[in-house]
Short mmCIF file of C-alpha atoms and ligand atoms in Angstrom, two decimals:
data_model
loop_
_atom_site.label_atom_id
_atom_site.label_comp_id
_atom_site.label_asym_id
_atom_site.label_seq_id
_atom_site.Cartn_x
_atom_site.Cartn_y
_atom_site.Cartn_z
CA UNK V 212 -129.96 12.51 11.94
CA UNK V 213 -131.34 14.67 13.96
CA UNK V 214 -131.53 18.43 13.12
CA UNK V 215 -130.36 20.62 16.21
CA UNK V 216 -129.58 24.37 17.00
CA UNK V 217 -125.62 24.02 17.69
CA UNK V 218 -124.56 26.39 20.08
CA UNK V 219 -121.63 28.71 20.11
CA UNK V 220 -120.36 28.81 23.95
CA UNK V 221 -117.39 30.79 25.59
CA UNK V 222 -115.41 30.35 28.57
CA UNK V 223 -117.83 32.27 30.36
CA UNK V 224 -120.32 29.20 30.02
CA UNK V 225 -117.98 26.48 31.08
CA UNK V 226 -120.18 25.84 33.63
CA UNK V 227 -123.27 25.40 31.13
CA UNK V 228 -120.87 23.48 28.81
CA UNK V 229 -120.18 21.10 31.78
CA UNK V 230 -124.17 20.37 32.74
CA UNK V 231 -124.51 19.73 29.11
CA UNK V 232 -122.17 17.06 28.88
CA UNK V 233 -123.88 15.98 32.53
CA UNK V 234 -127.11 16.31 30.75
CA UNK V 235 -126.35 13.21 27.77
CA UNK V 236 -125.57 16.45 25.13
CA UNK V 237 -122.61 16.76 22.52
CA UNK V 238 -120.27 19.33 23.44
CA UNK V 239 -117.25 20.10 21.06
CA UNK V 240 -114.30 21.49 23.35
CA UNK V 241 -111.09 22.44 22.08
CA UNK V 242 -107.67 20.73 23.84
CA UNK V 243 -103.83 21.54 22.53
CA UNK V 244 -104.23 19.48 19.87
CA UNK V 245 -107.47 19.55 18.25
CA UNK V 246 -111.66 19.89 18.99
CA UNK V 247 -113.03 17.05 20.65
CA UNK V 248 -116.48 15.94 20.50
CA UNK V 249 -117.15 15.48 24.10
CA UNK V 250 -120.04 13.28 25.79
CA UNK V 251 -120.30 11.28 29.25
CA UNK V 252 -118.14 8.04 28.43
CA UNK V 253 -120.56 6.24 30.87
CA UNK V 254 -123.73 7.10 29.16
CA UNK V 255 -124.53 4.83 25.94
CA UNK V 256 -127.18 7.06 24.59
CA UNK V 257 -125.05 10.52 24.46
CA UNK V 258 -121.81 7.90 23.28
CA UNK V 259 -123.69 6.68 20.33
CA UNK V 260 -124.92 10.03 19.56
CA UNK V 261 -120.84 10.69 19.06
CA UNK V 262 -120.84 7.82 16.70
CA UNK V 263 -123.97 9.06 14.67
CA UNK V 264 -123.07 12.95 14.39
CA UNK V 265 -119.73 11.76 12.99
CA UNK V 266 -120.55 9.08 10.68
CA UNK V 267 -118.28 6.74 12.37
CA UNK V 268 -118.05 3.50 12.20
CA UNK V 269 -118.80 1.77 15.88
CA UNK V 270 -115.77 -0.71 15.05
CA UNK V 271 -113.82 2.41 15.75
CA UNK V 272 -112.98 3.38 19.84
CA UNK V 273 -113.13 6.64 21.55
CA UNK V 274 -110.10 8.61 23.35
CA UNK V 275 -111.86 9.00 27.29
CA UNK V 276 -110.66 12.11 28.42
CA UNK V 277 -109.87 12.88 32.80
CA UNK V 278 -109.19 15.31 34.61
CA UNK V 279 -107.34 13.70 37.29
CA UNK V 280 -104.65 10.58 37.63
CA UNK V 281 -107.21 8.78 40.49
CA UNK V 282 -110.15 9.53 37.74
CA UNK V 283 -107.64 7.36 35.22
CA UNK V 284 -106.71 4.95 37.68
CA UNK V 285 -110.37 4.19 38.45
CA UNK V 286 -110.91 3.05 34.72
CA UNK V 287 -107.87 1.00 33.79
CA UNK V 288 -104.83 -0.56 35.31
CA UNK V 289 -101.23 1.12 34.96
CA UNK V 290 -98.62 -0.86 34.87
CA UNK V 291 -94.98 0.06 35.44
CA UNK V 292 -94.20 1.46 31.61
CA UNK V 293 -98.13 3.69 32.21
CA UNK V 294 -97.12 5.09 35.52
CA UNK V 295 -94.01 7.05 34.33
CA UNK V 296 -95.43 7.75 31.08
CA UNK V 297 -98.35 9.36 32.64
CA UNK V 298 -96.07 10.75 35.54
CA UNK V 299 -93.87 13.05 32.64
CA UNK V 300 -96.11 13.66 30.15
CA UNK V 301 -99.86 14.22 31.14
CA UNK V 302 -101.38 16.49 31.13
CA UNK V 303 -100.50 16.48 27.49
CA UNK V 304 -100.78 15.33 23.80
CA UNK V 305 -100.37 11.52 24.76
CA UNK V 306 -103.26 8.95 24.99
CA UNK V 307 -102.13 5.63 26.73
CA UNK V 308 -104.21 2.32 25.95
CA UNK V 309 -104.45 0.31 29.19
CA UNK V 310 -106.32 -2.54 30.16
CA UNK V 311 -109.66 -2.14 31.87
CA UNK V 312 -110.31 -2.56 35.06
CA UNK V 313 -113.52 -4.33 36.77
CA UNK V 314 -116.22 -1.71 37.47
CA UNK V 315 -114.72 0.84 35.00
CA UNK V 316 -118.22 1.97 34.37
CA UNK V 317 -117.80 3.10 31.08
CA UNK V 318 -120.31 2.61 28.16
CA UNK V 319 -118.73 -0.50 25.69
CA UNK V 320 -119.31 1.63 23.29
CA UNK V 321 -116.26 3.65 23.64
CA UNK V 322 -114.30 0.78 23.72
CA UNK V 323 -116.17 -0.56 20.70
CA UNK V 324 -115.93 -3.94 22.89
CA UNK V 325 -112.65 -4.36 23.52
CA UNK V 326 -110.65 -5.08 26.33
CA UNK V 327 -108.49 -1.78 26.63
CA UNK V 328 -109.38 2.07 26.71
CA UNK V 329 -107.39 4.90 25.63
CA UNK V 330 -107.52 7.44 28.06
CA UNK V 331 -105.80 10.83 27.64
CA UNK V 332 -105.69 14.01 30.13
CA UNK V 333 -105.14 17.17 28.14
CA UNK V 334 -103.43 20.47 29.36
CA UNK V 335 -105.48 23.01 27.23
CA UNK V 336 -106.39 25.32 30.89
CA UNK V 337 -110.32 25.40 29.70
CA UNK V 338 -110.28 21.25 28.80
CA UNK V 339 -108.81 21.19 32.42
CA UNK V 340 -111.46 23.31 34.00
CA UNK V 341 -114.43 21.89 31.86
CA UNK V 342 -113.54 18.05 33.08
CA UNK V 343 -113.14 18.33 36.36
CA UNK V 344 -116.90 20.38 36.64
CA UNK V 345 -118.19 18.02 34.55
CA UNK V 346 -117.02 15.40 36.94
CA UNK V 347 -117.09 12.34 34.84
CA UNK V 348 -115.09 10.51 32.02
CA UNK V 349 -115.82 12.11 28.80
CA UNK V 350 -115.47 10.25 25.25
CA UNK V 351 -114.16 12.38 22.40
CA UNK V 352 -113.22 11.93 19.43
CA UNK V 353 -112.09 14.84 17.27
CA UNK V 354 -114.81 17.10 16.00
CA UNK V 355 -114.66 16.24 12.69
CA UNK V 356 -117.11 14.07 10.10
CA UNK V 357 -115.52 10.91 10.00
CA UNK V 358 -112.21 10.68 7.40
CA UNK V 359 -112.17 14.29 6.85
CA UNK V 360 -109.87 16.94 8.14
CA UNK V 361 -109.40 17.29 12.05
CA UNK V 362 -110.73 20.61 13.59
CA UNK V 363 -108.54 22.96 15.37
CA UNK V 364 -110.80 26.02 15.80
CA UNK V 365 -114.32 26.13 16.49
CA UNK V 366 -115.50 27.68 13.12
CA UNK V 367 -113.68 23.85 11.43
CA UNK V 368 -116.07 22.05 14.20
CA UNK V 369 -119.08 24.20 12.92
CA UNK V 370 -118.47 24.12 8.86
CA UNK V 371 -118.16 19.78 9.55
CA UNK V 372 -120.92 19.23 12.42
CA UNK V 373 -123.43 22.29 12.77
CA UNK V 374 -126.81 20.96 13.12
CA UNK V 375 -125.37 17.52 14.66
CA UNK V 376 -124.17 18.35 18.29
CA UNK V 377 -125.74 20.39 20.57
CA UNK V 378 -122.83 22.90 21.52
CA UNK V 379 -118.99 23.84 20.41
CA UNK V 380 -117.18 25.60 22.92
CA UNK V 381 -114.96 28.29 21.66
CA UNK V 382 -111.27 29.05 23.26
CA UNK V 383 -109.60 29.90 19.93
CA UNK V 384 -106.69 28.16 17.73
CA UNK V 385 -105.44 24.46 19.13
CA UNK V 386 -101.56 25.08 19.78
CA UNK V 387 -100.28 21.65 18.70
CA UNK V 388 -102.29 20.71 15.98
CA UNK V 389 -102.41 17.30 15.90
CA UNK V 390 -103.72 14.46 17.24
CA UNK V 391 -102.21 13.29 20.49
CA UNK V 392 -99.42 10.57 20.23
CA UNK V 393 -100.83 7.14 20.82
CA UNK V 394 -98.96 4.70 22.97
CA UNK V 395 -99.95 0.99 24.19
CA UNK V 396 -98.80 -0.82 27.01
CA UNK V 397 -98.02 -5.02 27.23
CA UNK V 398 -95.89 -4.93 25.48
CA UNK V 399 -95.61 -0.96 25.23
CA UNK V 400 -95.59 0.22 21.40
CA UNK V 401 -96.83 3.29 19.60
CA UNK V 402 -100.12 2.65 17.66
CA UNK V 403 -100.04 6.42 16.08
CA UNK V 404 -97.52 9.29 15.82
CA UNK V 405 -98.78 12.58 17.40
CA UNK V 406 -98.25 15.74 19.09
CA UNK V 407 -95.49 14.18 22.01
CA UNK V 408 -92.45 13.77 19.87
CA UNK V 409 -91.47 10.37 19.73
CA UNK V 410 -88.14 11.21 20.58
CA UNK V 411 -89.37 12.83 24.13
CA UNK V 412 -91.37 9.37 24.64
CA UNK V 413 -87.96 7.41 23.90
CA UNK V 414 -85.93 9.47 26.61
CA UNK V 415 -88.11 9.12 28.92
CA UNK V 416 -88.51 5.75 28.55
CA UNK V 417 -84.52 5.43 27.86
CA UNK V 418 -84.91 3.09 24.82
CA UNK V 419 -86.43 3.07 21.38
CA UNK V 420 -90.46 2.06 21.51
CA UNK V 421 -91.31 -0.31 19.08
CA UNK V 422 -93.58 0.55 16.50
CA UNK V 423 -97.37 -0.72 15.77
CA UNK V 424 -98.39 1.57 12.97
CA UNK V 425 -98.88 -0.07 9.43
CA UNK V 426 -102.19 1.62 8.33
CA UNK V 427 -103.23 -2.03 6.49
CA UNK V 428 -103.42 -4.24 9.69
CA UNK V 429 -104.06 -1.38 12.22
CA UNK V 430 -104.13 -2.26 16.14
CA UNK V 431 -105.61 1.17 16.99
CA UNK V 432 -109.05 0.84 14.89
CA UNK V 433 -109.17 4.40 13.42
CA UNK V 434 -106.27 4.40 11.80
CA UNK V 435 -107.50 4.02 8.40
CA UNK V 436 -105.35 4.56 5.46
CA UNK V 437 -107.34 7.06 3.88
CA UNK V 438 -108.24 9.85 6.34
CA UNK V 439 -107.76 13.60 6.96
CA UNK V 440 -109.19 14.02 3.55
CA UNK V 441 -109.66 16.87 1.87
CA UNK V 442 -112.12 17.25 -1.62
CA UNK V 443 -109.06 18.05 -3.84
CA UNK V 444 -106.03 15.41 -4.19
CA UNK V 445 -102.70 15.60 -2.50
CA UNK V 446 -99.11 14.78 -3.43
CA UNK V 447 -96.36 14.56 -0.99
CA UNK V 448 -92.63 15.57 -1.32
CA UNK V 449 -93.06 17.63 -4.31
CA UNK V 450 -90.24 20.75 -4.56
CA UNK V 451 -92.40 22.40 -7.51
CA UNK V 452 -95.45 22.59 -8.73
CA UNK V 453 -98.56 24.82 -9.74
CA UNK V 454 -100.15 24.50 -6.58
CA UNK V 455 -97.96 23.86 -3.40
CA UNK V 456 -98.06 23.87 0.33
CA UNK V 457 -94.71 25.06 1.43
CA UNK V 458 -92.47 23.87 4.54
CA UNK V 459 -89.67 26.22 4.84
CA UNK V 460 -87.64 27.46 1.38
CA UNK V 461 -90.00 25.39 -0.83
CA UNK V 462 -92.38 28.11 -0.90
CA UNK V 463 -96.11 27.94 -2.29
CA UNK V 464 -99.48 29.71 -2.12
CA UNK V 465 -99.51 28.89 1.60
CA UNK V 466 -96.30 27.99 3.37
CA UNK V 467 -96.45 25.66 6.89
CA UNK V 468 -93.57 27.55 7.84
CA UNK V 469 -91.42 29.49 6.42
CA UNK V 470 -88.71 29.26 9.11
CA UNK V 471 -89.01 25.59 9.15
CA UNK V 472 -90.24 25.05 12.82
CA UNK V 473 -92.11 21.61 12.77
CA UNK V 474 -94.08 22.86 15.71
CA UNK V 475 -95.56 25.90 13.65
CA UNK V 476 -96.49 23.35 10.55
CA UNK V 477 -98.02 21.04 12.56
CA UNK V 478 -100.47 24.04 14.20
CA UNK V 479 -101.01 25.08 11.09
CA UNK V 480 -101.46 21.58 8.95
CA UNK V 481 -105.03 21.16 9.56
CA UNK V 482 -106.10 24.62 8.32
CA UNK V 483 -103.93 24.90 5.62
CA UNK V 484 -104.76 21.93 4.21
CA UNK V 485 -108.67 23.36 4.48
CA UNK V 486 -107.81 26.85 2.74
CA UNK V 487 -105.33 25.12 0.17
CA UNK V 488 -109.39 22.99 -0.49
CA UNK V 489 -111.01 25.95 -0.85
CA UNK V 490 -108.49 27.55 -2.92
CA UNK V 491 -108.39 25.02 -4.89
CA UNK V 492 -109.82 24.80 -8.61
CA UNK V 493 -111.72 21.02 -9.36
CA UNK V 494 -108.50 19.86 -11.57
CA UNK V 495 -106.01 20.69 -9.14
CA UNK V 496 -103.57 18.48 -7.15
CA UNK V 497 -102.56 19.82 -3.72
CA UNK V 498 -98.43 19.65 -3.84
CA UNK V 499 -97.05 19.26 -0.13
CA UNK V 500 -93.38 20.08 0.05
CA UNK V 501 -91.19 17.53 2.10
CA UNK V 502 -91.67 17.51 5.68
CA UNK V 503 -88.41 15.96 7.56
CA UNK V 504 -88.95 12.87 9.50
CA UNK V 505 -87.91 14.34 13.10
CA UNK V 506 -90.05 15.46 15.96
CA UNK V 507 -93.97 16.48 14.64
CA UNK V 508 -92.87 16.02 11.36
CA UNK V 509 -93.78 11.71 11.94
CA UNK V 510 -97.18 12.93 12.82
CA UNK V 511 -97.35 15.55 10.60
CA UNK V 512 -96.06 12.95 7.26
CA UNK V 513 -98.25 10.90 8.95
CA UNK V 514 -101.90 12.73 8.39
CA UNK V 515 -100.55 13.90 4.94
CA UNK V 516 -99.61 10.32 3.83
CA UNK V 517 -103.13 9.55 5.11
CA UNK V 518 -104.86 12.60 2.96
CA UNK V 519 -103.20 11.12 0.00
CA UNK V 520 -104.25 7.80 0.37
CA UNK V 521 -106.51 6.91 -2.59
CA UNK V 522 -110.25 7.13 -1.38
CA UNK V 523 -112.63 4.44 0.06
CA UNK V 524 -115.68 6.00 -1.67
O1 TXA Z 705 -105.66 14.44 20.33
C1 TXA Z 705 -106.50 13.55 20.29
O2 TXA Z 705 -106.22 12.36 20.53
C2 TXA Z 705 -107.93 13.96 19.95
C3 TXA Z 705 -108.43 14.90 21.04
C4 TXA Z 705 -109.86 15.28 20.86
O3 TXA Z 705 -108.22 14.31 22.30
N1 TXA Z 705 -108.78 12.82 19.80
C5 TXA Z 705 -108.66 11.96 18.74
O4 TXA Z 705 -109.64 10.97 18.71
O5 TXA Z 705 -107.81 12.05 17.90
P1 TXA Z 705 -109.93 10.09 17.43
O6 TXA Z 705 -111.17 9.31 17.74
O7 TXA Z 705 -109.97 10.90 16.20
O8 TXA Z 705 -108.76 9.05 17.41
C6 TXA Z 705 -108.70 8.07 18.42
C7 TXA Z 705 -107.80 6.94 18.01
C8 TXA Z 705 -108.42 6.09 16.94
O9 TXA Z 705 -107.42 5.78 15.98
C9 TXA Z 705 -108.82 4.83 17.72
O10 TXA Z 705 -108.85 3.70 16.92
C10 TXA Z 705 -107.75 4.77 18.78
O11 TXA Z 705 -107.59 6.11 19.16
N2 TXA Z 705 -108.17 4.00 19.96
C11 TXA Z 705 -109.13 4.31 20.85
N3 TXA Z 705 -109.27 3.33 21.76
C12 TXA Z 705 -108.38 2.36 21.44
C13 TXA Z 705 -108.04 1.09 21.99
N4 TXA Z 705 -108.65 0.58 23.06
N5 TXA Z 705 -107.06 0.38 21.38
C14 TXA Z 705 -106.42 0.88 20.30
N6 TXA Z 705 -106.71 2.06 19.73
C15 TXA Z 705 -107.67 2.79 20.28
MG1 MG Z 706 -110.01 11.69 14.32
#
């Protein structure tokens, strides 16, 4: 691995942010729901340098990010189901996977060979402003070594990747939180629970979507059981213990919310679960009080499941 001088931008260098990622570098940008680690989706150097800085395996696809619906529609095909999906909800936390279309230009790395991309057009102002200068699809995964916890502030993307990427640019805390909700089309199904409720995605659609989510035989690569890791272990639904994450009136030494707003615990899920690690003595068990099953709280039981899966290594 190479050993690099990451640097710490600002807004006021979006426009050397954007000739970096024009340039083949890794730039970590931050979008409503967590840090991406951006580089040009077309270029197969700066695209494996993604894989590398993250440990990832290559079986495992990138999110393209756009700025623009004809910069989507110039990659894949949209059917009926993609159009009005994309019409209500980007820009926003929802990544479609569409087939590609001839002359997409993208590196097949991203797709890790396969016949469909997931392309996603966030709202976060400065992810707006940064891909439309940088004028070209840009691959990111989020900013994180691979199978630990995602970043939402710059200082997360730092502590996991310093030395690895050439640039994080800072534009403070991610307001969802989590990962964007993952839908694919023919047939259309959702391949991960994320920040657009699944509820909004069935209203829209005006019927239920069918489901494509168990972790053991999963049809969106990265979905690995164990994942979102932190060092110390984690146990769900607990009401008690000696060391809990709270949700609401189960209290603890950090609470997701007190108030119970689902929205609040998932912005703060990815950074609690980091303090409650560094809090955390070698012996202890991280208790996580029970998260209800409505709105965030699928993709928020969904990362937690995932952190207390039993480790690969
Ligand atoms: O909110 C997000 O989605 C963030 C921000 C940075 O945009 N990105 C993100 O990327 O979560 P990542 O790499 O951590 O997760 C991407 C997921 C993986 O589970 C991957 O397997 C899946 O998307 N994916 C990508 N391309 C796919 C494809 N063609 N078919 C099925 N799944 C795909
Ligand atoms: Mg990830």
């Amino acid at each position: 691995m190479t050993d690099l001088d990451t640097l710490l931008l600002g807004p006021a260098d979006l426009a050397k942010a954007a000739k970096m990622l024009q340039s083949g570098q890794l730039v970590a940008f931050p979008t409503e729901t967590v840090y991406g680690l951006g580089a040009d989706a077309r270029n197969g150097t700066a695209v494996a340098a993604i894989y590398a800085a993250k440990g990832r395996p290559s079986f495992n696809p990138l999110i393209v990010h756009v700025a623009s619906m004809e910069q989507a529609e110039a990659l894949a095909h949209f059917d009926h189901d993609a159009h009005a999906l994309a019409q209500a909800f980007w820009p926003g936390p929802l990544s479609l996977v569409l087939p590609l279309k001839d002359g997409h230009g993208l590196s097949s790395l991203v797709t890790a060979g396969l016949d469909t991309v997931a392309i996603r057009m966030p709202a976060q102002p400065l992810a707006r402003d940064l891909l439309a200068l940088a004028d070209c699809p840009v691959a990111a995964p989020s900013a994180n070594p691979s199978g630990q916890i995602s970043p939402t502030t710059a200082a997360h993307v730092l502590a996991g990747l310093s030395g690895r990427i050439d640039a994080v640019l800072d534009d403070g805390p991610c307001d969802v939180g989590v990962e964007s909700t993952i839908v694919a089309t023919s047939p259309l199904r959702l391949l991960r629970p994320g920040g657009l409720p699944v509820e909004a995605l069935n209203a829209a659609l005006g019927s239920p979507l069918a489901e494509d989510t168990n972790p053991d035989t999963p049809s969106a690569p990265g979905q690995l059981v164990s994942h979102y890791a932190p060092n110390a272990r984690v146990a769900l639904n607990q009401t008690d213990g000696p060391f809990m994450l709270g949700f609401g009136a189960v209290n603890g030494q950090l609470n997701l919310s007190p108030s119970g707003d689902l929205h609040e615990a998932a912005a703060n899920l990815f950074a609690m679960l980091r303090q409650m690690d560094e809090l955390a003595s070698d012996t202890d068990t991280i208790h996580v009080a029970p998260i209800p099953m409505t709105g965030l709280g699928l993709a928020i039981n969904d990362r937690l499941t995932r952190a207390a899966a039993p480790r690969l290594g």
